[in-house]
Coordinates of C-alpha atoms in Angstrom, one line a residue:
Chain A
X1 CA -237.8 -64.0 -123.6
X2 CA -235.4 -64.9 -125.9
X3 CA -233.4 -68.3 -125.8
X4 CA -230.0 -68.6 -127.4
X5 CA -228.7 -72.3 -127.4
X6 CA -225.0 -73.0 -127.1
X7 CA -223.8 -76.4 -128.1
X8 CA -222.3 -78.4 -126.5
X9 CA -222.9 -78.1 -123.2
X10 CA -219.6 -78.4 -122.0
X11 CA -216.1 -80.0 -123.5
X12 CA -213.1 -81.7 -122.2
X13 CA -210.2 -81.3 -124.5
X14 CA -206.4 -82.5 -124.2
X15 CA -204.2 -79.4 -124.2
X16 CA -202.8 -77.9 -128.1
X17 CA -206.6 -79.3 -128.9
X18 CA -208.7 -76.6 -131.2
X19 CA -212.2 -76.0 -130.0
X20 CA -215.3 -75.2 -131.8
X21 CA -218.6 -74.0 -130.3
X22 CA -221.5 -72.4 -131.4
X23 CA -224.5 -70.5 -130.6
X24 CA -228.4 -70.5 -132.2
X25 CA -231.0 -68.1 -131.7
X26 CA -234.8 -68.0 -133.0
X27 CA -234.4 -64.4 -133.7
X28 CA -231.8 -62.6 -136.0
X29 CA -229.6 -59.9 -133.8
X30 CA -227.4 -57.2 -135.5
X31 CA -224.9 -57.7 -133.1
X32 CA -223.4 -60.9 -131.2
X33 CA -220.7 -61.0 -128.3
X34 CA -218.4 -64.1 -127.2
X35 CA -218.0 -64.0 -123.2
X36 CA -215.7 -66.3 -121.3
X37 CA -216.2 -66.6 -117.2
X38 CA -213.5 -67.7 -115.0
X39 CA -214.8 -69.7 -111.6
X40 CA -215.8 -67.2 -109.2
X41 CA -215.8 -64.2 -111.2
X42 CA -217.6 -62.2 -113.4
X43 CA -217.6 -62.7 -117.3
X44 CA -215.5 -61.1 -119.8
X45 CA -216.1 -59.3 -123.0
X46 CA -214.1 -62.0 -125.9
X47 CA -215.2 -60.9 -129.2
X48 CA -218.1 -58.5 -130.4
X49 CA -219.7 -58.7 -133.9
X50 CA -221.4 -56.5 -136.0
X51 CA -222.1 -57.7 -139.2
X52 CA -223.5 -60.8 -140.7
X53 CA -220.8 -63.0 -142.4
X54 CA -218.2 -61.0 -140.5
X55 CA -215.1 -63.0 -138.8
X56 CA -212.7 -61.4 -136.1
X57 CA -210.2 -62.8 -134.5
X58 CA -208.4 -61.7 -131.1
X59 CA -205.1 -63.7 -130.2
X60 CA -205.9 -67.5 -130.7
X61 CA -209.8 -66.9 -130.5
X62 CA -211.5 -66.8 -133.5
X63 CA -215.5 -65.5 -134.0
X64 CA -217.8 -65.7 -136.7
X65 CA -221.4 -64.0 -137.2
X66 CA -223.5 -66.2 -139.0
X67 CA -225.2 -65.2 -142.2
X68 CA -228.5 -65.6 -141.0
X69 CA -227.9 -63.4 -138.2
X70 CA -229.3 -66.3 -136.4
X71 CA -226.5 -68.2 -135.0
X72 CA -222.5 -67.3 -134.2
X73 CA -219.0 -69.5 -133.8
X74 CA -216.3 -69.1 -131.4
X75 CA -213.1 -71.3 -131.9
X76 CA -210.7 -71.5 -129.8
X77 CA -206.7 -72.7 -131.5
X78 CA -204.1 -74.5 -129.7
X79 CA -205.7 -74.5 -126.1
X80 CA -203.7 -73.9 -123.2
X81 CA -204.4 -74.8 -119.7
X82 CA -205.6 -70.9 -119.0
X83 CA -208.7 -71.8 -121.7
X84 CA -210.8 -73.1 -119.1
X85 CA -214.3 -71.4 -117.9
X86 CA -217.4 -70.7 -119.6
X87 CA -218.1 -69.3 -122.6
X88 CA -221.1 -67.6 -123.4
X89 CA -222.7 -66.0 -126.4
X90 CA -224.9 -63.1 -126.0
X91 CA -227.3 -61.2 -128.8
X92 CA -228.5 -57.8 -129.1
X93 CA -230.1 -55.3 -131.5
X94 CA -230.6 -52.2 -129.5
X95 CA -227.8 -52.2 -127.3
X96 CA -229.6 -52.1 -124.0
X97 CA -231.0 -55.9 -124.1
X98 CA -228.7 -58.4 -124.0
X99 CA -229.9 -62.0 -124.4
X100 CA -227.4 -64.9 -123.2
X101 CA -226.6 -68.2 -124.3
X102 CA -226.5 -71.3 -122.0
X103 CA -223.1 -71.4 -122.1
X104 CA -220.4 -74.1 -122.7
X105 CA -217.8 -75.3 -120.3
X106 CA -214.4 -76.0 -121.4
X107 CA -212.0 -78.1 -119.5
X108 CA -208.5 -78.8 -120.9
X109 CA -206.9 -81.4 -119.8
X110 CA -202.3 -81.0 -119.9
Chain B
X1 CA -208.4 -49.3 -111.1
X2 CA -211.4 -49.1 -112.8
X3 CA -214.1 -51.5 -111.5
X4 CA -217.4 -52.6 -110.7
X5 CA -218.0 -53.5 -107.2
X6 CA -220.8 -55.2 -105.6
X7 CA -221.8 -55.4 -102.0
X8 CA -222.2 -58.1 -100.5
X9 CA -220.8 -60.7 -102.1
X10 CA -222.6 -63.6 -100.1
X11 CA -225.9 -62.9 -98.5
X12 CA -227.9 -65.5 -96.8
X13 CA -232.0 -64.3 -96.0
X14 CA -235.2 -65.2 -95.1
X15 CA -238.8 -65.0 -97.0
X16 CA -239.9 -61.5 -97.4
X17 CA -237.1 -59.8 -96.0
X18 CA -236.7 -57.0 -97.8
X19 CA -232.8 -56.5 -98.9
X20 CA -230.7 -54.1 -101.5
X21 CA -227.4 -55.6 -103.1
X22 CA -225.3 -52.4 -103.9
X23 CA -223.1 -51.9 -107.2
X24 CA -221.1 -48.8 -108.1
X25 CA -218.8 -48.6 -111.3
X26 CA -215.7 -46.0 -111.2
X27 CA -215.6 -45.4 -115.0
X28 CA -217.9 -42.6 -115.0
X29 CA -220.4 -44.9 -117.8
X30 CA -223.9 -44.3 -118.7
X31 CA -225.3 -47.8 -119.6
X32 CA -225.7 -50.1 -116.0
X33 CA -227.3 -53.2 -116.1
X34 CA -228.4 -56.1 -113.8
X35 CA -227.8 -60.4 -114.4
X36 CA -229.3 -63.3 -112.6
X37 CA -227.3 -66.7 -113.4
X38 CA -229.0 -70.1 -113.1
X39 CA -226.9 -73.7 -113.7
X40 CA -228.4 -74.2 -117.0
X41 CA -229.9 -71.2 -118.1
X42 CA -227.1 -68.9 -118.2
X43 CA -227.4 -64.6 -117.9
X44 CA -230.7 -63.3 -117.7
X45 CA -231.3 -59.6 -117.9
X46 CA -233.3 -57.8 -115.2
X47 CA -233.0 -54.2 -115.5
X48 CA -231.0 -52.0 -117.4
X49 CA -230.1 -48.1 -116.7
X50 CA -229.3 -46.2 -119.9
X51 CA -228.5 -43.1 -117.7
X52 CA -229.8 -41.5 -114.6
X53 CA -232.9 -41.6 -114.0
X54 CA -234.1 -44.3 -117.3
X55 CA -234.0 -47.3 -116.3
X56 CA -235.9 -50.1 -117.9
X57 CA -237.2 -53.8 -117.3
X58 CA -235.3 -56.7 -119.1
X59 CA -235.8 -60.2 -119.7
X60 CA -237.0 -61.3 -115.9
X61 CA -237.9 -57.9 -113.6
X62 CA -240.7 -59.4 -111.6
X63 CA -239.7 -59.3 -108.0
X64 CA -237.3 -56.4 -108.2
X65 CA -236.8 -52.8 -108.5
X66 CA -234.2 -50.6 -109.1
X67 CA -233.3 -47.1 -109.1
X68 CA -230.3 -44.7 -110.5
X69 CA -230.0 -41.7 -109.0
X70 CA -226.4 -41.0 -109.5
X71 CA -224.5 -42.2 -112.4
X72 CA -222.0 -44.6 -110.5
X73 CA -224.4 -46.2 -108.7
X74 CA -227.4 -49.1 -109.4
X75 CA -228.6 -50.7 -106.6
X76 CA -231.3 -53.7 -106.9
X77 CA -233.6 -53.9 -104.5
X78 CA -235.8 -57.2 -103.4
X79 CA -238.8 -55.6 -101.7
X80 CA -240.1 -59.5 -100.7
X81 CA -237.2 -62.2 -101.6
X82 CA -238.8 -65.4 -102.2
X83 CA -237.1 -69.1 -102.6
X84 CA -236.7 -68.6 -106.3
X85 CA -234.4 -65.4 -106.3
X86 CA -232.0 -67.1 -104.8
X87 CA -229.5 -67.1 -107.7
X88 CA -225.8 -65.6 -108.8
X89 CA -226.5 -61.3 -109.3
X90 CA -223.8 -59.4 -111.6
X91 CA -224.5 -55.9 -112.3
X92 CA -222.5 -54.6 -115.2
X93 CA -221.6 -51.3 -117.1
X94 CA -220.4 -50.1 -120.5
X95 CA -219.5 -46.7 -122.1
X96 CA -223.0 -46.4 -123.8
X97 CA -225.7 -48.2 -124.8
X98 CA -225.3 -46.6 -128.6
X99 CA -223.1 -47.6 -131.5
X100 CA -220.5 -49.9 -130.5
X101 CA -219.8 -49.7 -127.0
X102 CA -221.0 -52.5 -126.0
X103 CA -218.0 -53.9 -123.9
X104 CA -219.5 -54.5 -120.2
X105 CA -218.0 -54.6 -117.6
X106 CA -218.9 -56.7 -115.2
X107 CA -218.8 -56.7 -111.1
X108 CA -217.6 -59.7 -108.9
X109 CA -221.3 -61.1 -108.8
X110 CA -223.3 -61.4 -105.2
X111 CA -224.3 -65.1 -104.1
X112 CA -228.0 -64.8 -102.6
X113 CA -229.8 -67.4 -100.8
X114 CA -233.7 -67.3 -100.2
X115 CA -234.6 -69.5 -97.4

């Protein structure tokens, strides 16, 4: 299947600390989605993207759609304690597959 | 409160034992889909519903079946769980599978252990 690599890993970041993450894939995707998963639960739907080139924004979380359709950016502004989790990318083109990233952990420390 | 629940949430099994984790979603959607998460690897797709009675395989669907009968309800079904299954399960729904309603919604996720 299709792998889509989130870097880094994971992050430890002091509180009011902006974050910047990023996911590649070898395929393009028409559409790309920004997950974040709180211990013990499920994840939850961020950011979804359309359009290559296209930035959104949703509170302090901002997404990007990469030109080449092959990669995405999630940044995160002024982090606050609540921040933490994973975060995980995810691709699709038909709307029935979805491919996920890796993910990327994010501790913040107060 | 609209939801996706998943039953059980911790199951513990033997080799070959057949089992069915059950999910059921209260917001009358079409699209219903199943995850497996790994440390490392992240959400891989199993099988995906686009509406009673179409399902289809995803990115890992060897070992497992599913079947969707009525729209609220997906059940996964391990006719022989082996070692490597054991793994995090969230099933998830959305509106559609068409234009851009892609939003899913995802259960609590089921903790299954192969032994």
């Amino acid at each position: 299947g299709q792998q889509l690599n989130q870097s880094p890993q994971s992050m430890f970041i002091q509180e009011g600390e902006d974050v910047s993450m990023n996911c590649t894939s070898s395929s393009i995707f028409n559409t790309w989605l920004w997950y974040k998963q709180d211990p013990g639960e499920g994840p939850v739907l961020l950011i979804a993207l359309y359009k290559a080139g296209e930035l959104t924004s949703n509170g302090r979380l901002t997404a990007q759609f990469g030109i080449t359709r092959k990669d995405s950016f999630l940044n995160i502004s002024a982090s606050i304690p609540s921040d933490v989790g994973i975060y995980f990318c995810a691709g699709t083109n038909t709307g029935n597959q979805f491919y996920f990233g890796t993910g990327t952990s994010l501790t913040v420390i107060p | 409160e609209a939801q996706v629940t998943q039953n059980p949430r911790y199951l513990i099994t033997v080799t070959g034992k057949k089992l069915t984790v059950t999910c059921s979603q209260n917001m009358n959607h079409e699209y219903m889909s199943w995850y497996r998460q790994d440390p490392g690897l992240g959400l891989r797709q199993i099988y995906y519903s686009m509406n009673v009675e179409v399902t289809d395989k995803g990115d890992v669907p060897e070992g497992y079946k599913v079947s969707r009968k009525e729209k609220r309800n997906f059940p996964l079904i391990l006719e022989s769980p082996s070692p490597n299954q054991t793994s995090l399960y969230f099933c998830a729904s959305s509106l559609s599978s068409g234009g851009t309603a892609y939003e899913q919604y995802f259960g609590p996720g089921t903790r299954l252990t192969v032994t």
